[in-house]
Amino acid sequence: IDDSLNLLDADVGFLNYIGDSRASNLKELVHPDDLEILRYALEELNRHGETMASLRCHRNETGDYSWVTAMFEWAEERTEADSRILVSIQDVQSLEKNAFQNDIDAGTGLLNKAAITKLAKQKTQNSDNGVVMLCIVDLDHFKEVNDTKGHQRGDEVLKEVADILQDVVGSYGKVGRIGGDEMMLVISHAQVQDAETLRPILKAIRERIETAFREPTGETTVTASIGSAAFPADADNYSDLFKIADKMLYRAKGKGRNRYIMYVREIHGDVLHEDPTGTGVRKTASSENKTAFIMQFMDTFDKPQGVQVGAEIFRIAATYDLDEVYVFYGDMTRSLHGFSRSQDQTLRESTEGKVTLEGKESVSSMPFASEEGFQRVFNEIGFLSLDVQGHEDRARQCPRTWNFLKENGIRYAIFYKMQNAKKDGYVVYYNKREVSRRFSESDETDLTYLAKMIEIALRRS
């Protein structure tokens, strides 16, 4: 602030805390009964160079106030012409009650999942609140950053993206992090009422993220895919609104990433009730049924005959909606076991939770297995996940692998490299469909675990 209490700059966390990015003066945020305390604090600052005061600060859009401690000190570069004051605010009322759930995501300064979800639900409870544009932003190739450059760089990328989103959205709405590299925008403003007025915002976000992570070589390492839907035009409740925006996000992913798709019923149809294979979202068994499947898989180890690998990979493919599964053991020119999904078959889950998928035995090869670059990109537990729609750096690292996957129409691949088997071996999972959604982290963990069990079964044989 300056010595007239005008706000000169504020971090994202503070703006989200007060709930008003348009505030221009500190006096606007302080309870009227505490303005005298504020005046006295400035007098003490002039006398001592720093001071602290306890007062009530405007906390959110509903007009609530909360007791805070405010530390005032002169900026180090203070001059006669530039007398800026640094103010650090700590919510003490909530801490004293030990009941304050911090609304701010520590890693990005955005609202956390609980806070942004609560806001979205409040805004969509009544159409009298006006138009609400709900947008879901997911970073493309973010996992690649973590895998190749480390989680510290990943954290830096998230913070940079958060700053871009906050800057572009500004006073039009709020931005929150809903998990991993996924963010949500809740835009509720008189100037943003439809797709045409939302488009410049989403376009700016897409272009600024693309530019921010463009390497000197011209390669872009991180981009963003965005899906959006409007309340009340597209859905009259938060749950359906989120589902529509999420489905538009994964259509953006399926069309090549680095783009935004705004829901238009005339173009996209009734996505809430369409066939599961047409949504752009991978339809897999429920998490409960996946857990039951893994437990059953484990039980086979207690039986004399052990795991029948050939039969089990059919069940793995059905449970996780995979197009192809192969097991290589010793011979990389011909798979030991293989499954290929029948063309245009739809995953079906019965009322009892059993998942079925029609397919046939299949044979494949791994002519790229000896490629040095391919061997280098596995992690320490023998896991490798590849998204073939991009990742130019991986394509340069292992071109033979990349060419094989592209030539065979494989869009997503997971490889498990056997660690302790008697022979060299791999368990390989492929998805080929345009509508395939990327593997979730929980699915990747499950598939790695199942592959490890297959390795143990082959080691015993």
Coordinates of C-alpha atoms in Angstrom, one line a residue:
I1 CA 0.0 0.0 0.0
D2 CA 1.0 3.6 -0.2
D3 CA 0.8 6.0 2.8
S4 CA -2.8 6.8 1.8
L5 CA -3.7 3.1 2.1
N6 CA -4.2 2.6 -1.6
L7 CA -3.6 -1.0 -2.6
L8 CA -0.7 -1.1 -5.0
D9 CA -0.2 -4.8 -5.3
A10 CA -1.5 -8.0 -3.6
D11 CA -0.7 -11.6 -4.0
V12 CA -3.3 -14.1 -5.3
G13 CA -3.8 -15.6 -1.8
F14 CA -4.8 -12.3 -0.3
L15 CA -7.3 -11.5 -3.1
N16 CA -8.9 -14.8 -2.8
Y17 CA -9.1 -14.4 1.0
I18 CA -10.9 -11.0 0.8
G19 CA -13.1 -12.2 -2.1
D20 CA -12.8 -8.9 -4.0
S21 CA -10.1 -8.4 -6.6
R22 CA -11.5 -4.8 -7.3
A23 CA -10.7 -3.4 -3.8
S24 CA -8.6 -0.3 -4.2
N25 CA -7.9 0.9 -0.6
L26 CA -7.2 -0.9 2.7
K27 CA -9.9 1.2 4.4
E28 CA -12.5 -0.5 2.3
L29 CA -11.6 -3.9 3.8
V30 CA -11.4 -2.9 7.4
H31 CA -14.5 -2.9 9.7
P32 CA -15.7 0.7 10.2
D33 CA -15.3 0.4 14.0
D34 CA -11.6 -0.5 13.5
L35 CA -10.6 2.4 11.3
E36 CA -9.2 4.2 14.3
I37 CA -7.0 1.2 15.1
L38 CA -5.7 1.4 11.5
R39 CA -5.0 5.1 11.8
Y40 CA -3.1 4.5 15.0
A41 CA -1.1 1.7 13.4
L42 CA 0.1 4.1 10.7
E43 CA 1.2 6.6 13.3
E44 CA 3.2 3.9 15.1
L45 CA 4.7 2.9 11.8
N46 CA 6.0 6.5 11.3
R47 CA 7.5 6.5 14.8
H48 CA 9.1 3.0 14.9
G49 CA 9.4 1.8 11.3
E50 CA 7.2 -1.2 11.9
T51 CA 4.1 -2.0 13.9
M52 CA 1.4 -4.6 14.3
A53 CA -2.3 -4.2 14.8
S54 CA -5.3 -6.5 15.5
L55 CA -8.5 -5.6 13.5
R56 CA -11.3 -7.0 11.6
C57 CA -10.9 -7.5 7.9
H58 CA -13.5 -8.1 5.2
R59 CA -13.1 -11.8 4.3
N60 CA -15.3 -12.9 1.5
E61 CA -18.1 -12.0 -0.9
T62 CA -20.8 -12.3 1.7
G63 CA -19.4 -9.4 3.7
D64 CA -18.2 -11.4 6.7
Y65 CA -15.3 -10.1 8.8
S66 CA -12.6 -12.0 10.6
W67 CA -10.1 -10.8 13.2
V68 CA -6.6 -10.6 11.8
T69 CA -3.2 -9.4 12.8
A70 CA -1.6 -7.0 10.3
M71 CA 2.1 -6.4 10.3
F72 CA 3.1 -3.0 8.8
E73 CA 6.6 -2.1 7.7
W74 CA 8.2 0.3 5.2
A75 CA 9.5 -1.2 2.0
E76 CA 13.3 -1.5 2.0
E77 CA 13.7 0.8 -1.0
R78 CA 11.7 3.6 0.6
T79 CA 12.4 7.1 -0.7
E80 CA 10.8 10.5 -0.3
A81 CA 9.1 9.9 -3.6
D82 CA 8.2 6.3 -3.0
S83 CA 6.9 5.5 0.5
R84 CA 5.4 2.0 0.0
I85 CA 4.3 0.0 3.0
L86 CA 4.4 -3.8 3.1
V87 CA 1.4 -5.4 5.0
S88 CA 1.3 -9.0 6.0
I89 CA -2.1 -10.3 7.2
Q90 CA -2.7 -13.4 9.3
D91 CA -6.2 -14.7 10.2
V92 CA -6.1 -15.2 13.9
Q93 CA -9.8 -15.6 14.8
S94 CA -10.1 -18.8 12.8
L95 CA -6.8 -20.1 14.1
E96 CA -7.8 -19.5 17.7
K97 CA -11.0 -21.4 17.2
N98 CA -9.0 -24.1 15.5
A99 CA -11.9 -24.4 13.1
F100 CA -10.6 -22.5 10.1
Q101 CA -10.4 -24.6 6.9
N102 CA -7.9 -22.7 4.8
D103 CA -9.5 -21.8 1.5
I104 CA -6.2 -21.3 -0.3
D105 CA -4.3 -24.0 -2.1
A106 CA -0.7 -23.7 -0.7
G107 CA 1.0 -24.6 -3.9
T108 CA -0.7 -22.1 -6.3
G109 CA -2.3 -19.4 -4.2
L110 CA -5.7 -20.3 -5.9
L111 CA -8.8 -21.3 -4.0
N112 CA -8.6 -25.0 -3.0
K113 CA -11.0 -27.6 -4.2
A114 CA -13.4 -27.3 -1.3
A115 CA -13.6 -23.5 -1.6
I116 CA -14.0 -23.3 -5.4
T117 CA -16.6 -26.1 -5.4
K118 CA -18.5 -24.4 -2.6
L119 CA -18.5 -21.1 -4.6
A120 CA -19.6 -22.8 -7.8
K121 CA -22.5 -24.5 -5.9
Q122 CA -23.6 -21.2 -4.4
K123 CA -23.6 -19.5 -7.7
T124 CA -25.6 -22.2 -9.4
Q125 CA -28.3 -22.7 -6.7
N126 CA -30.6 -20.1 -8.2
S127 CA -30.9 -18.7 -11.7
D128 CA -31.5 -15.3 -10.2
N129 CA -27.8 -15.2 -9.6
G130 CA -27.3 -14.8 -13.3
V131 CA -25.2 -16.6 -15.9
V132 CA -22.3 -18.7 -14.6
M133 CA -19.6 -20.0 -16.9
L134 CA -17.9 -23.1 -15.5
C135 CA -14.6 -24.0 -17.1
I136 CA -12.2 -26.8 -16.3
V137 CA -8.6 -26.4 -17.3
D138 CA -6.2 -29.4 -17.5
L139 CA -2.5 -29.2 -18.4
D140 CA -1.3 -31.2 -21.3
H141 CA 2.0 -33.2 -20.8
F142 CA 2.3 -32.1 -17.1
K143 CA 3.2 -35.6 -16.0
E144 CA 6.0 -35.5 -18.5
V145 CA 7.4 -32.4 -16.7
N146 CA 7.4 -34.2 -13.3
D147 CA 8.9 -37.4 -14.8
T148 CA 11.7 -35.7 -16.7
K149 CA 12.4 -32.4 -14.8
G150 CA 11.3 -33.3 -11.3
H151 CA 8.5 -32.4 -9.0
Q152 CA 10.0 -29.1 -8.0
R153 CA 9.8 -27.9 -11.6
G154 CA 6.3 -29.3 -11.7
D155 CA 5.4 -27.2 -8.7
E156 CA 6.8 -24.1 -10.5
V157 CA 4.8 -24.8 -13.6
L158 CA 1.6 -25.0 -11.6
K159 CA 2.3 -21.7 -9.9
E160 CA 3.1 -20.0 -13.2
V161 CA -0.1 -21.4 -14.7
A162 CA -2.1 -20.3 -11.7
D163 CA -0.8 -16.7 -12.1
I164 CA -1.7 -16.7 -15.7
L165 CA -5.3 -17.9 -15.0
Q166 CA -5.7 -15.4 -12.2
D167 CA -4.4 -12.6 -14.3
V168 CA -6.6 -13.4 -17.3
V169 CA -9.8 -14.0 -15.3
G170 CA -9.3 -11.0 -13.0
S171 CA -12.5 -9.5 -11.7
Y172 CA -14.6 -11.7 -14.0
G173 CA -14.6 -14.6 -11.5
K174 CA -12.6 -17.0 -9.4
V175 CA -10.0 -19.6 -10.0
G176 CA -9.4 -22.8 -8.0
R177 CA -7.3 -25.9 -8.1
I178 CA -9.4 -29.0 -8.0
G179 CA -6.6 -31.6 -8.1
G180 CA -3.2 -32.3 -9.6
D181 CA -2.8 -30.2 -12.7
E182 CA -6.6 -29.5 -13.0
M183 CA -8.1 -26.0 -12.3
M184 CA -11.6 -24.7 -12.3
L185 CA -12.9 -21.3 -13.3
V186 CA -16.1 -19.9 -12.0
I187 CA -17.0 -16.9 -14.1
S188 CA -20.0 -14.8 -13.1
H189 CA -19.9 -11.3 -14.5
A190 CA -22.3 -9.0 -16.4
Q191 CA -19.7 -8.8 -19.3
V192 CA -19.4 -12.6 -19.7
Q193 CA -22.8 -14.0 -20.6
D194 CA -22.4 -16.4 -23.5
A195 CA -19.9 -18.3 -25.6
E196 CA -18.9 -15.2 -27.6
T197 CA -17.9 -13.2 -24.5
L198 CA -16.2 -16.2 -22.9
R199 CA -14.2 -17.0 -26.0
P200 CA -11.6 -14.2 -25.6
I201 CA -10.9 -15.3 -22.0
L202 CA -10.3 -18.9 -23.0
K203 CA -8.3 -18.0 -26.0
A204 CA -6.0 -15.7 -23.9
I205 CA -5.5 -18.5 -21.4
R206 CA -4.6 -21.1 -24.1
E207 CA -2.2 -18.7 -25.9
R208 CA -0.5 -17.4 -22.8
I209 CA 0.2 -20.9 -21.4
E210 CA 1.5 -22.1 -24.8
T211 CA 3.8 -19.0 -25.0
A212 CA 5.0 -19.3 -21.4
F213 CA 6.3 -22.8 -21.8
R214 CA 7.8 -22.6 -25.3
E215 CA 11.4 -23.6 -25.4
P216 CA 14.1 -21.7 -27.4
T217 CA 13.8 -24.5 -30.0
G218 CA 10.2 -23.6 -30.6
E219 CA 8.9 -26.7 -28.9
T220 CA 6.1 -26.2 -26.4
T221 CA 6.4 -28.4 -23.3
V222 CA 3.1 -27.6 -21.6
T223 CA -0.2 -26.5 -23.0
A224 CA -3.8 -26.5 -21.7
S225 CA -7.0 -28.1 -22.7
I226 CA -10.2 -26.5 -21.5
G227 CA -13.9 -27.5 -21.4
S228 CA -16.7 -25.2 -20.5
A229 CA -20.5 -25.1 -19.9
A230 CA -23.0 -22.4 -18.9
F231 CA -25.5 -22.1 -16.1
P232 CA -28.5 -22.1 -16.5
A233 CA -28.6 -22.6 -20.3
D234 CA -26.7 -25.9 -20.3
A235 CA -27.6 -27.3 -16.9
D236 CA -29.6 -26.0 -13.9
N237 CA -27.4 -27.5 -11.2
Y238 CA -23.7 -27.7 -10.3
S239 CA -23.3 -31.5 -10.7
D240 CA -24.6 -31.6 -14.3
L241 CA -22.8 -28.4 -15.2
F242 CA -19.5 -29.9 -14.0
K243 CA -20.1 -33.1 -15.9
I244 CA -20.7 -31.3 -19.2
A245 CA -17.7 -29.1 -18.8
D246 CA -15.6 -32.2 -18.0
K247 CA -16.8 -34.0 -21.1
M248 CA -15.9 -31.0 -23.2
L249 CA -12.5 -31.0 -21.6
Y250 CA -11.8 -34.5 -22.7
R251 CA -13.2 -33.9 -26.2
A252 CA -10.6 -31.1 -26.4
K253 CA -8.0 -33.7 -25.3
G254 CA -9.2 -36.2 -27.9
K255 CA -9.0 -33.7 -30.7
G256 CA -5.3 -33.1 -30.1
R257 CA -5.0 -30.9 -26.9
N258 CA -4.0 -27.3 -26.6
R259 CA -7.6 -26.1 -27.3
Y260 CA -10.8 -25.1 -25.7
I261 CA -14.3 -26.5 -26.4
M262 CA -17.4 -24.7 -25.2
Y263 CA -20.5 -26.8 -25.0
V264 CA -23.1 -26.2 -27.7
R265 CA -26.1 -28.5 -27.5
E266 CA -26.8 -28.3 -31.2
I267 CA -23.3 -29.5 -32.0
H268 CA -22.5 -31.8 -29.1
G269 CA -25.9 -33.2 -28.3
D270 CA -27.2 -34.4 -25.0
V271 CA -23.8 -35.5 -23.5
L272 CA -25.3 -36.2 -20.1
H273 CA -27.3 -39.2 -21.5
E274 CA -25.3 -40.4 -24.5
D275 CA -23.6 -43.7 -24.9
P276 CA -20.5 -44.0 -22.6
T277 CA -18.2 -44.6 -25.6
G278 CA -19.2 -41.3 -27.2
T279 CA -18.4 -39.0 -24.3
G280 CA -14.6 -38.7 -24.8
V281 CA -14.2 -40.2 -21.3
R282 CA -12.9 -43.7 -20.7
K283 CA -15.6 -45.9 -19.2
T284 CA -14.0 -48.3 -16.8
A285 CA -15.3 -50.4 -13.9
S286 CA -16.1 -48.6 -10.7
S287 CA -13.3 -48.2 -8.1
E288 CA -15.1 -50.7 -5.9
N289 CA -15.2 -53.3 -8.6
K290 CA -11.6 -52.7 -9.5
T291 CA -10.6 -53.3 -5.9
A292 CA -12.7 -56.5 -5.9
F293 CA -11.0 -57.6 -9.1
I294 CA -7.5 -57.1 -7.7
M295 CA -8.5 -59.0 -4.6
Q296 CA -9.7 -61.9 -6.7
F297 CA -6.6 -61.8 -8.8
M298 CA -4.5 -62.1 -5.6
D299 CA -6.6 -65.0 -4.4
T300 CA -5.5 -67.0 -7.5
F301 CA -2.0 -67.1 -6.0
D302 CA -3.3 -69.3 -3.2
K303 CA -4.6 -71.9 -5.6
P304 CA -2.4 -74.8 -6.8
Q305 CA -2.7 -73.9 -10.5
G306 CA -1.7 -70.3 -9.8
V307 CA -2.4 -67.4 -12.2
Q308 CA -3.5 -68.4 -15.7
V309 CA -2.0 -65.4 -17.4
G310 CA -3.6 -65.8 -20.8
A311 CA -7.1 -65.8 -19.3
E312 CA -6.4 -63.0 -16.8
I313 CA -5.3 -60.4 -19.3
F314 CA -8.8 -60.6 -20.9
R315 CA -10.2 -59.7 -17.5
I316 CA -7.7 -56.9 -17.0
A317 CA -8.6 -55.5 -20.4
A318 CA -12.4 -55.6 -19.6
T319 CA -12.0 -54.1 -16.1
Y320 CA -9.8 -51.1 -17.3
D321 CA -11.3 -50.8 -20.8
L322 CA -8.1 -51.5 -22.6
D323 CA -7.8 -52.1 -26.4
E324 CA -4.9 -54.4 -26.3
V325 CA -2.8 -56.2 -23.6
Y326 CA 0.4 -58.2 -24.3
V327 CA 2.9 -60.1 -22.2
F328 CA 6.4 -60.6 -23.6
Y329 CA 8.7 -63.1 -21.9
G330 CA 12.1 -63.8 -23.4
D331 CA 11.1 -63.4 -27.0
M332 CA 10.4 -59.8 -28.1
T333 CA 9.5 -60.8 -31.6
R334 CA 6.3 -62.5 -30.5
S335 CA 4.2 -62.0 -27.4
L336 CA 3.7 -64.9 -25.0
H337 CA 0.1 -63.9 -24.4
G338 CA -2.1 -61.3 -26.1
F339 CA -5.6 -59.7 -26.2
S340 CA -7.1 -57.4 -28.8
R341 CA -10.5 -55.7 -28.3
S342 CA -13.0 -56.5 -31.0
Q343 CA -13.6 -53.5 -33.2
D344 CA -16.5 -51.1 -32.1
Q345 CA -17.2 -53.1 -29.0
T346 CA -18.8 -51.3 -26.1
L347 CA -17.7 -51.9 -22.5
R348 CA -20.6 -53.2 -20.5
E349 CA -21.1 -53.2 -16.8
S350 CA -23.9 -55.3 -15.4
T351 CA -26.1 -54.4 -12.4
E352 CA -23.9 -56.9 -10.5
G353 CA -20.9 -54.8 -11.4
K354 CA -19.3 -57.4 -13.7
V355 CA -17.5 -55.8 -16.7
T356 CA -17.5 -57.6 -20.0
L357 CA -15.7 -56.8 -23.2
E358 CA -15.5 -58.8 -26.4
G359 CA -12.1 -59.6 -27.8
K360 CA -9.8 -62.2 -29.1
E361 CA -6.3 -63.6 -28.6
S362 CA -3.8 -61.5 -30.4
V363 CA 0.0 -61.5 -31.2
S364 CA 2.3 -58.5 -31.2
S365 CA 6.0 -57.7 -31.2
M366 CA 8.4 -55.2 -29.5
P367 CA 11.0 -54.5 -32.2
F368 CA 11.9 -51.3 -30.3
A369 CA 12.7 -53.1 -26.9
S370 CA 16.4 -52.8 -27.4
E371 CA 16.4 -49.1 -28.2
E372 CA 18.6 -47.3 -25.8
G373 CA 16.4 -44.3 -25.4
F374 CA 13.4 -46.5 -24.7
Q375 CA 15.3 -48.3 -21.9
R376 CA 16.3 -45.0 -20.4
V377 CA 12.8 -43.6 -19.9
F378 CA 11.6 -46.2 -17.5
N379 CA 11.4 -45.2 -13.8
E380 CA 13.0 -47.0 -11.0
I381 CA 10.2 -49.6 -10.6
G382 CA 10.0 -50.4 -14.3
F383 CA 7.0 -48.2 -15.2
L384 CA 6.6 -46.1 -18.3
S385 CA 3.5 -44.3 -19.5
L386 CA 3.4 -42.7 -23.0
D387 CA 0.9 -40.3 -24.5
V388 CA 1.6 -40.5 -28.2
Q389 CA -0.3 -37.3 -29.0
G390 CA 2.7 -35.0 -28.5
H391 CA 5.7 -35.3 -26.3
E392 CA 8.2 -34.4 -29.0
D393 CA 11.1 -34.8 -26.5
R394 CA 10.2 -38.4 -25.9
A395 CA 9.9 -38.9 -29.7
R396 CA 13.4 -37.7 -30.0
Q397 CA 14.6 -39.9 -27.2
C398 CA 13.2 -43.1 -28.6
P399 CA 12.2 -42.6 -32.3
R400 CA 11.8 -46.3 -33.1
T401 CA 9.4 -46.8 -30.2
W402 CA 7.4 -43.7 -31.2
N403 CA 7.3 -44.7 -34.9
F404 CA 6.0 -48.2 -33.9
L405 CA 3.2 -46.8 -31.7
K406 CA 2.1 -44.2 -34.3
E407 CA 2.2 -46.7 -37.2
N408 CA 0.0 -49.1 -35.2
G409 CA -2.5 -46.4 -34.2
I410 CA -1.7 -46.5 -30.5
R411 CA -2.6 -43.3 -28.6
Y412 CA -1.8 -44.3 -25.0
A413 CA 0.6 -47.0 -23.8
I414 CA 1.7 -48.3 -20.5
F415 CA 4.8 -50.5 -20.2
Y416 CA 5.9 -52.5 -17.2
K417 CA 9.5 -53.9 -17.4
M418 CA 9.9 -57.0 -15.3
Q419 CA 12.6 -56.5 -12.7
N420 CA 13.3 -59.9 -11.2
A421 CA 12.1 -62.5 -13.8
K422 CA 14.3 -65.3 -15.2
K423 CA 14.1 -63.7 -18.6
D424 CA 13.6 -60.2 -20.1
G425 CA 9.9 -59.5 -20.0
Y426 CA 7.3 -56.8 -20.4
V427 CA 3.6 -56.3 -19.7
V428 CA 2.1 -53.8 -22.2
Y429 CA -1.3 -52.0 -22.2
Y430 CA -2.5 -50.1 -25.3
N431 CA -5.5 -47.8 -26.0
K432 CA -6.2 -46.8 -29.6
R433 CA -9.6 -45.1 -29.7
E434 CA -10.0 -41.4 -30.4
V435 CA -12.3 -41.1 -27.4
S436 CA -9.9 -42.7 -25.0
R437 CA -9.2 -40.7 -22.0
R438 CA -5.7 -40.8 -20.5
F439 CA -5.1 -43.3 -17.7
S440 CA -5.8 -41.9 -14.2
E441 CA -3.0 -42.2 -11.6
S442 CA -5.0 -44.8 -9.7
D443 CA -5.4 -46.9 -12.9
E444 CA -1.7 -46.6 -13.6
T445 CA -1.0 -47.9 -10.1
D446 CA -3.4 -50.8 -10.5
L447 CA -2.0 -51.8 -13.8
T448 CA 1.5 -51.7 -12.6
Y449 CA 0.6 -53.9 -9.6
L450 CA -1.2 -56.4 -11.8
A451 CA 1.8 -56.5 -14.1
K452 CA 4.1 -57.2 -11.2
M453 CA 1.8 -60.1 -10.2
I454 CA 2.0 -61.5 -13.7
E455 CA 5.8 -61.3 -13.5
I456 CA 5.7 -63.3 -10.2
A457 CA 3.4 -65.9 -11.9
L458 CA 5.9 -66.3 -14.8
R459 CA 8.8 -66.5 -12.4
R460 CA 7.1 -69.4 -10.6
S461 CA 6.3 -71.3 -13.8

